PDB file of C-alpha atoms in Angstrom:
ATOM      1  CA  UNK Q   1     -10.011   3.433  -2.627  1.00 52.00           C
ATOM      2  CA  UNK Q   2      -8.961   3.527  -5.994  1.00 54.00           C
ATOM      3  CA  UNK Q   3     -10.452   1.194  -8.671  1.00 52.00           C
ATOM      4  CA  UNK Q   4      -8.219  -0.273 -10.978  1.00 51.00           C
ATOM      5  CA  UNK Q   5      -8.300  -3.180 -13.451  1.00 49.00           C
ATOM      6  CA  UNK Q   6      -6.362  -6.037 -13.014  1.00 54.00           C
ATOM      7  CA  UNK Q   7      -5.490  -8.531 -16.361  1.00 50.00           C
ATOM      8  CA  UNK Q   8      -7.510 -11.229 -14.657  1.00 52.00           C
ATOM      9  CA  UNK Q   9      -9.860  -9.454 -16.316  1.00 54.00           C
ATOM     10  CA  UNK Q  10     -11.606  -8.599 -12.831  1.00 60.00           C
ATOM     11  CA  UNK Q  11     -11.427  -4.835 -11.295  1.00 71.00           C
ATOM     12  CA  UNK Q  12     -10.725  -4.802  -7.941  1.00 78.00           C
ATOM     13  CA  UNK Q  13     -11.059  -1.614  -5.112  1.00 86.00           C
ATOM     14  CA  UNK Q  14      -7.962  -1.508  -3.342  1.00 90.00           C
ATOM     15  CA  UNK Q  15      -8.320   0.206   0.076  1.00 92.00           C
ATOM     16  CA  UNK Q  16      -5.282   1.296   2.051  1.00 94.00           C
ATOM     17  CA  UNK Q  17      -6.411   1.489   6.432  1.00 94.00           C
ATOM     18  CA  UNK Q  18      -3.764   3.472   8.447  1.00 94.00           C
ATOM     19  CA  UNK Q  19      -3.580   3.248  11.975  1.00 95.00           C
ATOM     20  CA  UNK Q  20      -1.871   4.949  14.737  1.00 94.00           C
ATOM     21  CA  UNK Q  21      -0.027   4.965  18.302  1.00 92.00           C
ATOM     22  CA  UNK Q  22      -1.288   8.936  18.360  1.00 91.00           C
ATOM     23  CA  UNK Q  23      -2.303  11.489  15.917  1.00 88.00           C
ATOM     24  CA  UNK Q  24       0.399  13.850  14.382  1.00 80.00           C
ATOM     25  CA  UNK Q  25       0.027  17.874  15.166  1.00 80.00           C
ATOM     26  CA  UNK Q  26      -2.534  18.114  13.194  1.00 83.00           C
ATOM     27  CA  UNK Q  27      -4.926  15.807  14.641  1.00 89.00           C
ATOM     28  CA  UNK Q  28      -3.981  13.341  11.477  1.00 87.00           C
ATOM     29  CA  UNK Q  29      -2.664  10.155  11.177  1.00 90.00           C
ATOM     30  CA  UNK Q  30      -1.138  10.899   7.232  1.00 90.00           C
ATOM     31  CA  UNK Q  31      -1.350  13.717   4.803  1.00 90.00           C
ATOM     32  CA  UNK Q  32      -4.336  12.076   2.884  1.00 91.00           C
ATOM     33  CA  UNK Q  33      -2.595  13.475  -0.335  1.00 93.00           C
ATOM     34  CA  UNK Q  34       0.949  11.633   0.673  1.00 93.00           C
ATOM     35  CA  UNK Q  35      -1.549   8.724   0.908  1.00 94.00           C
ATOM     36  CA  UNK Q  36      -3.342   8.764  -2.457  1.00 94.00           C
ATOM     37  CA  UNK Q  37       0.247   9.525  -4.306  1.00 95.00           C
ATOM     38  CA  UNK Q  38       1.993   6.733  -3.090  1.00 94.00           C
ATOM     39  CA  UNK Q  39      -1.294   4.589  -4.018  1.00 92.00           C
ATOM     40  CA  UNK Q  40      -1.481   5.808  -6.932  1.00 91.00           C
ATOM     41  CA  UNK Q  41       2.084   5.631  -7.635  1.00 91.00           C
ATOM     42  CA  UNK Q  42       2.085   1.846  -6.790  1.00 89.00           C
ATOM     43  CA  UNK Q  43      -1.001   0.987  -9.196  1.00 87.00           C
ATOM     44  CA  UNK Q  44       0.041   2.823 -11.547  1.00 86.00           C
ATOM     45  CA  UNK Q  45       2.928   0.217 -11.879  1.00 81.00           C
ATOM     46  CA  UNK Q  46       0.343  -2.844 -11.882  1.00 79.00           C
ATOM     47  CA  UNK Q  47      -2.249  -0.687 -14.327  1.00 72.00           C
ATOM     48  CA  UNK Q  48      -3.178  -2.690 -17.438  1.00 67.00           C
ATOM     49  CA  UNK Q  49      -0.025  -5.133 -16.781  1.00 70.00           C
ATOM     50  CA  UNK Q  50      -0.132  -9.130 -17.253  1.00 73.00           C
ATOM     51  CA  UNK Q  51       0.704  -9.721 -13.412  1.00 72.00           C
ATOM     52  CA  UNK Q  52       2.122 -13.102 -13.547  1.00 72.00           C
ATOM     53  CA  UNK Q  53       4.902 -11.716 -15.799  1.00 74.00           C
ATOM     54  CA  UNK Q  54       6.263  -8.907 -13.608  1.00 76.00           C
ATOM     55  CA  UNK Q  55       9.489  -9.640 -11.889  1.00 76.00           C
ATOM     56  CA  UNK Q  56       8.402  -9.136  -8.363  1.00 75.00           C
ATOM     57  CA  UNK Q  57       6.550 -11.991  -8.944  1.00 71.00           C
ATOM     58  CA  UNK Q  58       8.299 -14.710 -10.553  1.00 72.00           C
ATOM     59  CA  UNK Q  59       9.322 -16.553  -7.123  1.00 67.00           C
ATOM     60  CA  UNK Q  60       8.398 -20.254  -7.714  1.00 67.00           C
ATOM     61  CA  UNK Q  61       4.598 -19.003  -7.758  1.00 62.00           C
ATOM     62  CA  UNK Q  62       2.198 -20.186 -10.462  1.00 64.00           C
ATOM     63  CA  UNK Q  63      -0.235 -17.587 -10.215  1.00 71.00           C
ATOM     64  CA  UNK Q  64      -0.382 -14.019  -8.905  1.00 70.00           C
ATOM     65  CA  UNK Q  65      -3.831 -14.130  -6.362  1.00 78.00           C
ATOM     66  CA  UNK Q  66      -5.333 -11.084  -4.615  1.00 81.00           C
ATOM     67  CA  UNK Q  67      -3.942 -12.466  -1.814  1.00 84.00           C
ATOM     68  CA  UNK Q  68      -0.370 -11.877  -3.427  1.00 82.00           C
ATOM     69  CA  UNK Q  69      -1.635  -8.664  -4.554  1.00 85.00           C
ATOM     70  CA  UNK Q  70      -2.547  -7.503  -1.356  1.00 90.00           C
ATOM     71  CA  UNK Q  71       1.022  -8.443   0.500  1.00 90.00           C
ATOM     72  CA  UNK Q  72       2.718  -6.679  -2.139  1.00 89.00           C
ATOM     73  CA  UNK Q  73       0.852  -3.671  -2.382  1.00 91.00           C
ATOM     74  CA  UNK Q  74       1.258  -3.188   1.068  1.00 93.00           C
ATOM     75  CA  UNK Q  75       5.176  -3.757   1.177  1.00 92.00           C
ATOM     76  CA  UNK Q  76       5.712  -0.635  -1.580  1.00 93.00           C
ATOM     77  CA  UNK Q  77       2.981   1.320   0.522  1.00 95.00           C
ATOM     78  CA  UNK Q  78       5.126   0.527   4.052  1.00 95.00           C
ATOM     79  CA  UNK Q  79       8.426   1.680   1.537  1.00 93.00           C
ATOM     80  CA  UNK Q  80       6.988   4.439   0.499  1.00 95.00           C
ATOM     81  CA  UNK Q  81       5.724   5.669   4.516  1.00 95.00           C
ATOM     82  CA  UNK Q  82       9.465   5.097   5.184  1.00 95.00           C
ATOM     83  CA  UNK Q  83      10.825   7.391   2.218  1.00 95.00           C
ATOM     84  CA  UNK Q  84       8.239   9.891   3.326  1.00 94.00           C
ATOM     85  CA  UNK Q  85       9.329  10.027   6.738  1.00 94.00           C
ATOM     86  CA  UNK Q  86      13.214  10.239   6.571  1.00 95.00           C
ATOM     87  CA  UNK Q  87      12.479  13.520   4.128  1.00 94.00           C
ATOM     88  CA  UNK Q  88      10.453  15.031   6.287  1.00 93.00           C
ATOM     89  CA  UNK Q  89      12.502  14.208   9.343  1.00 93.00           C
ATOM     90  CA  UNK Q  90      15.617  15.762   7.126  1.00 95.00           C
ATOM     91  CA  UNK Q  91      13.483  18.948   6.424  1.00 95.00           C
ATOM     92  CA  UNK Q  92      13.093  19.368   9.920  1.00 93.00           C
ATOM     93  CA  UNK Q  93       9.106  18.298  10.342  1.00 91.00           C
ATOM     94  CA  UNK Q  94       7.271  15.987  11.717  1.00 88.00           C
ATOM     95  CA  UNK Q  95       7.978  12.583  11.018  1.00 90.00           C
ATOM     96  CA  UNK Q  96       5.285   9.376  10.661  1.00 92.00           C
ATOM     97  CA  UNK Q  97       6.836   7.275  13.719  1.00 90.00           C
ATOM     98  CA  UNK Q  98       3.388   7.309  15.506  1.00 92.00           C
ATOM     99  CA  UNK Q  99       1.820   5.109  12.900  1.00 94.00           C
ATOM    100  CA  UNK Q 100       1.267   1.973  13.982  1.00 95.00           C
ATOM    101  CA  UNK Q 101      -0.342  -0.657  11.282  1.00 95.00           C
ATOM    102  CA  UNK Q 102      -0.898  -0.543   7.728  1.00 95.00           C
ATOM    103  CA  UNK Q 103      -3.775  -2.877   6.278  1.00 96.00           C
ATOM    104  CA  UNK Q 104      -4.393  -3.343   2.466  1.00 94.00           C
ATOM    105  CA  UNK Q 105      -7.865  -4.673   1.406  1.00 93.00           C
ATOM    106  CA  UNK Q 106      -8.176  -5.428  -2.039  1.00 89.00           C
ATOM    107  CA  UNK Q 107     -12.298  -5.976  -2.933  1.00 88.00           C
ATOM    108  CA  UNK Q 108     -13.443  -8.221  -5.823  1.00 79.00           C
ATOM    109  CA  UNK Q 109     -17.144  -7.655  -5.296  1.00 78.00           C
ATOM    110  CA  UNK Q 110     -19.085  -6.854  -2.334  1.00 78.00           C
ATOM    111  CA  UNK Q 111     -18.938 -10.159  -0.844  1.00 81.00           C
ATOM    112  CA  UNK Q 112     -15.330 -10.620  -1.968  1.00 80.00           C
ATOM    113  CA  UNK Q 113     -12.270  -9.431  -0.293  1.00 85.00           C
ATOM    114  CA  UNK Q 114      -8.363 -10.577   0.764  1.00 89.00           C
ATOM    115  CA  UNK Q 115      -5.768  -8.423   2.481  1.00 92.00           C
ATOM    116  CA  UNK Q 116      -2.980  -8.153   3.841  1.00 91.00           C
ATOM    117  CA  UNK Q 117      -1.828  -5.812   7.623  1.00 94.00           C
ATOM    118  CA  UNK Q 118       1.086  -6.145   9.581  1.00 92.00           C
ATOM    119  CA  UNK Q 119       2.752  -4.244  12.672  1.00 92.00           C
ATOM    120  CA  UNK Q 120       4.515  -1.341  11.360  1.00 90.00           C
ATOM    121  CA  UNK Q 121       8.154   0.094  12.904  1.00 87.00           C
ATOM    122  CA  UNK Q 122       9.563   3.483  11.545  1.00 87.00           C
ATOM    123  CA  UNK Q 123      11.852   5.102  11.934  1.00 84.00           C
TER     124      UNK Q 123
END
């Protein structure tokens, strides 16, 4: 999880669930360093930002929800799995094909929370 504040003026938890077809050779699912960069990497982009101003979010959309949050915090974590795994595939290791779902929670307060998970392909 990894709090950060969004201008709504609320800070949210954003949790990030893997899940897999098997376990890679070491008994893991995901490096969970590879994990927290590219989470990191993503909120660092939203971090202190005025959300219904960014470009990724000026569809015909009047306001950017948790909901909307959610779905595209999880598209730039599924890109970033993707980048991951053709470099390690081109360095000759093992690549992240076994994983299975992705699911992004993003928490409000403890009663609180929207996400968004779909079926994941890579290759």
């Amino acid at each position: 999880g990894d709090q950060k504040p969004f201008t709504t003026g609320c800070t949210a938890v954003v949790e990030v669930k893997i899940f897999g077809r098997s376990l890679g050779k070491d008994d893991v699912l995901l490096d969970i360093c590879v994990a927290q960069r590219l989470l990191r990497d993503i909120m660092a982009r939203y971090d202190h930002q005025n959300l219904d101003l960014l470009d990724e979010f000026q569809l015909p959309r009047r306001n950017t929800t948790v909901e909307v949050m959610a779905k595209a915090i999880h598209g730039h974590f599924v890109d970033g799995l993707q980048q991951h795994h053709q470099e390690s595939r081109r360095a000759g290791r093992e690549g992240l094909e076994h994983l299975s779902r992705i699911e992004v929670l993003i928490k409000e307060s403890d009663v609180a929370f929207a996400g968004f998970a779909e079926q994941l392909t890579i290759e």
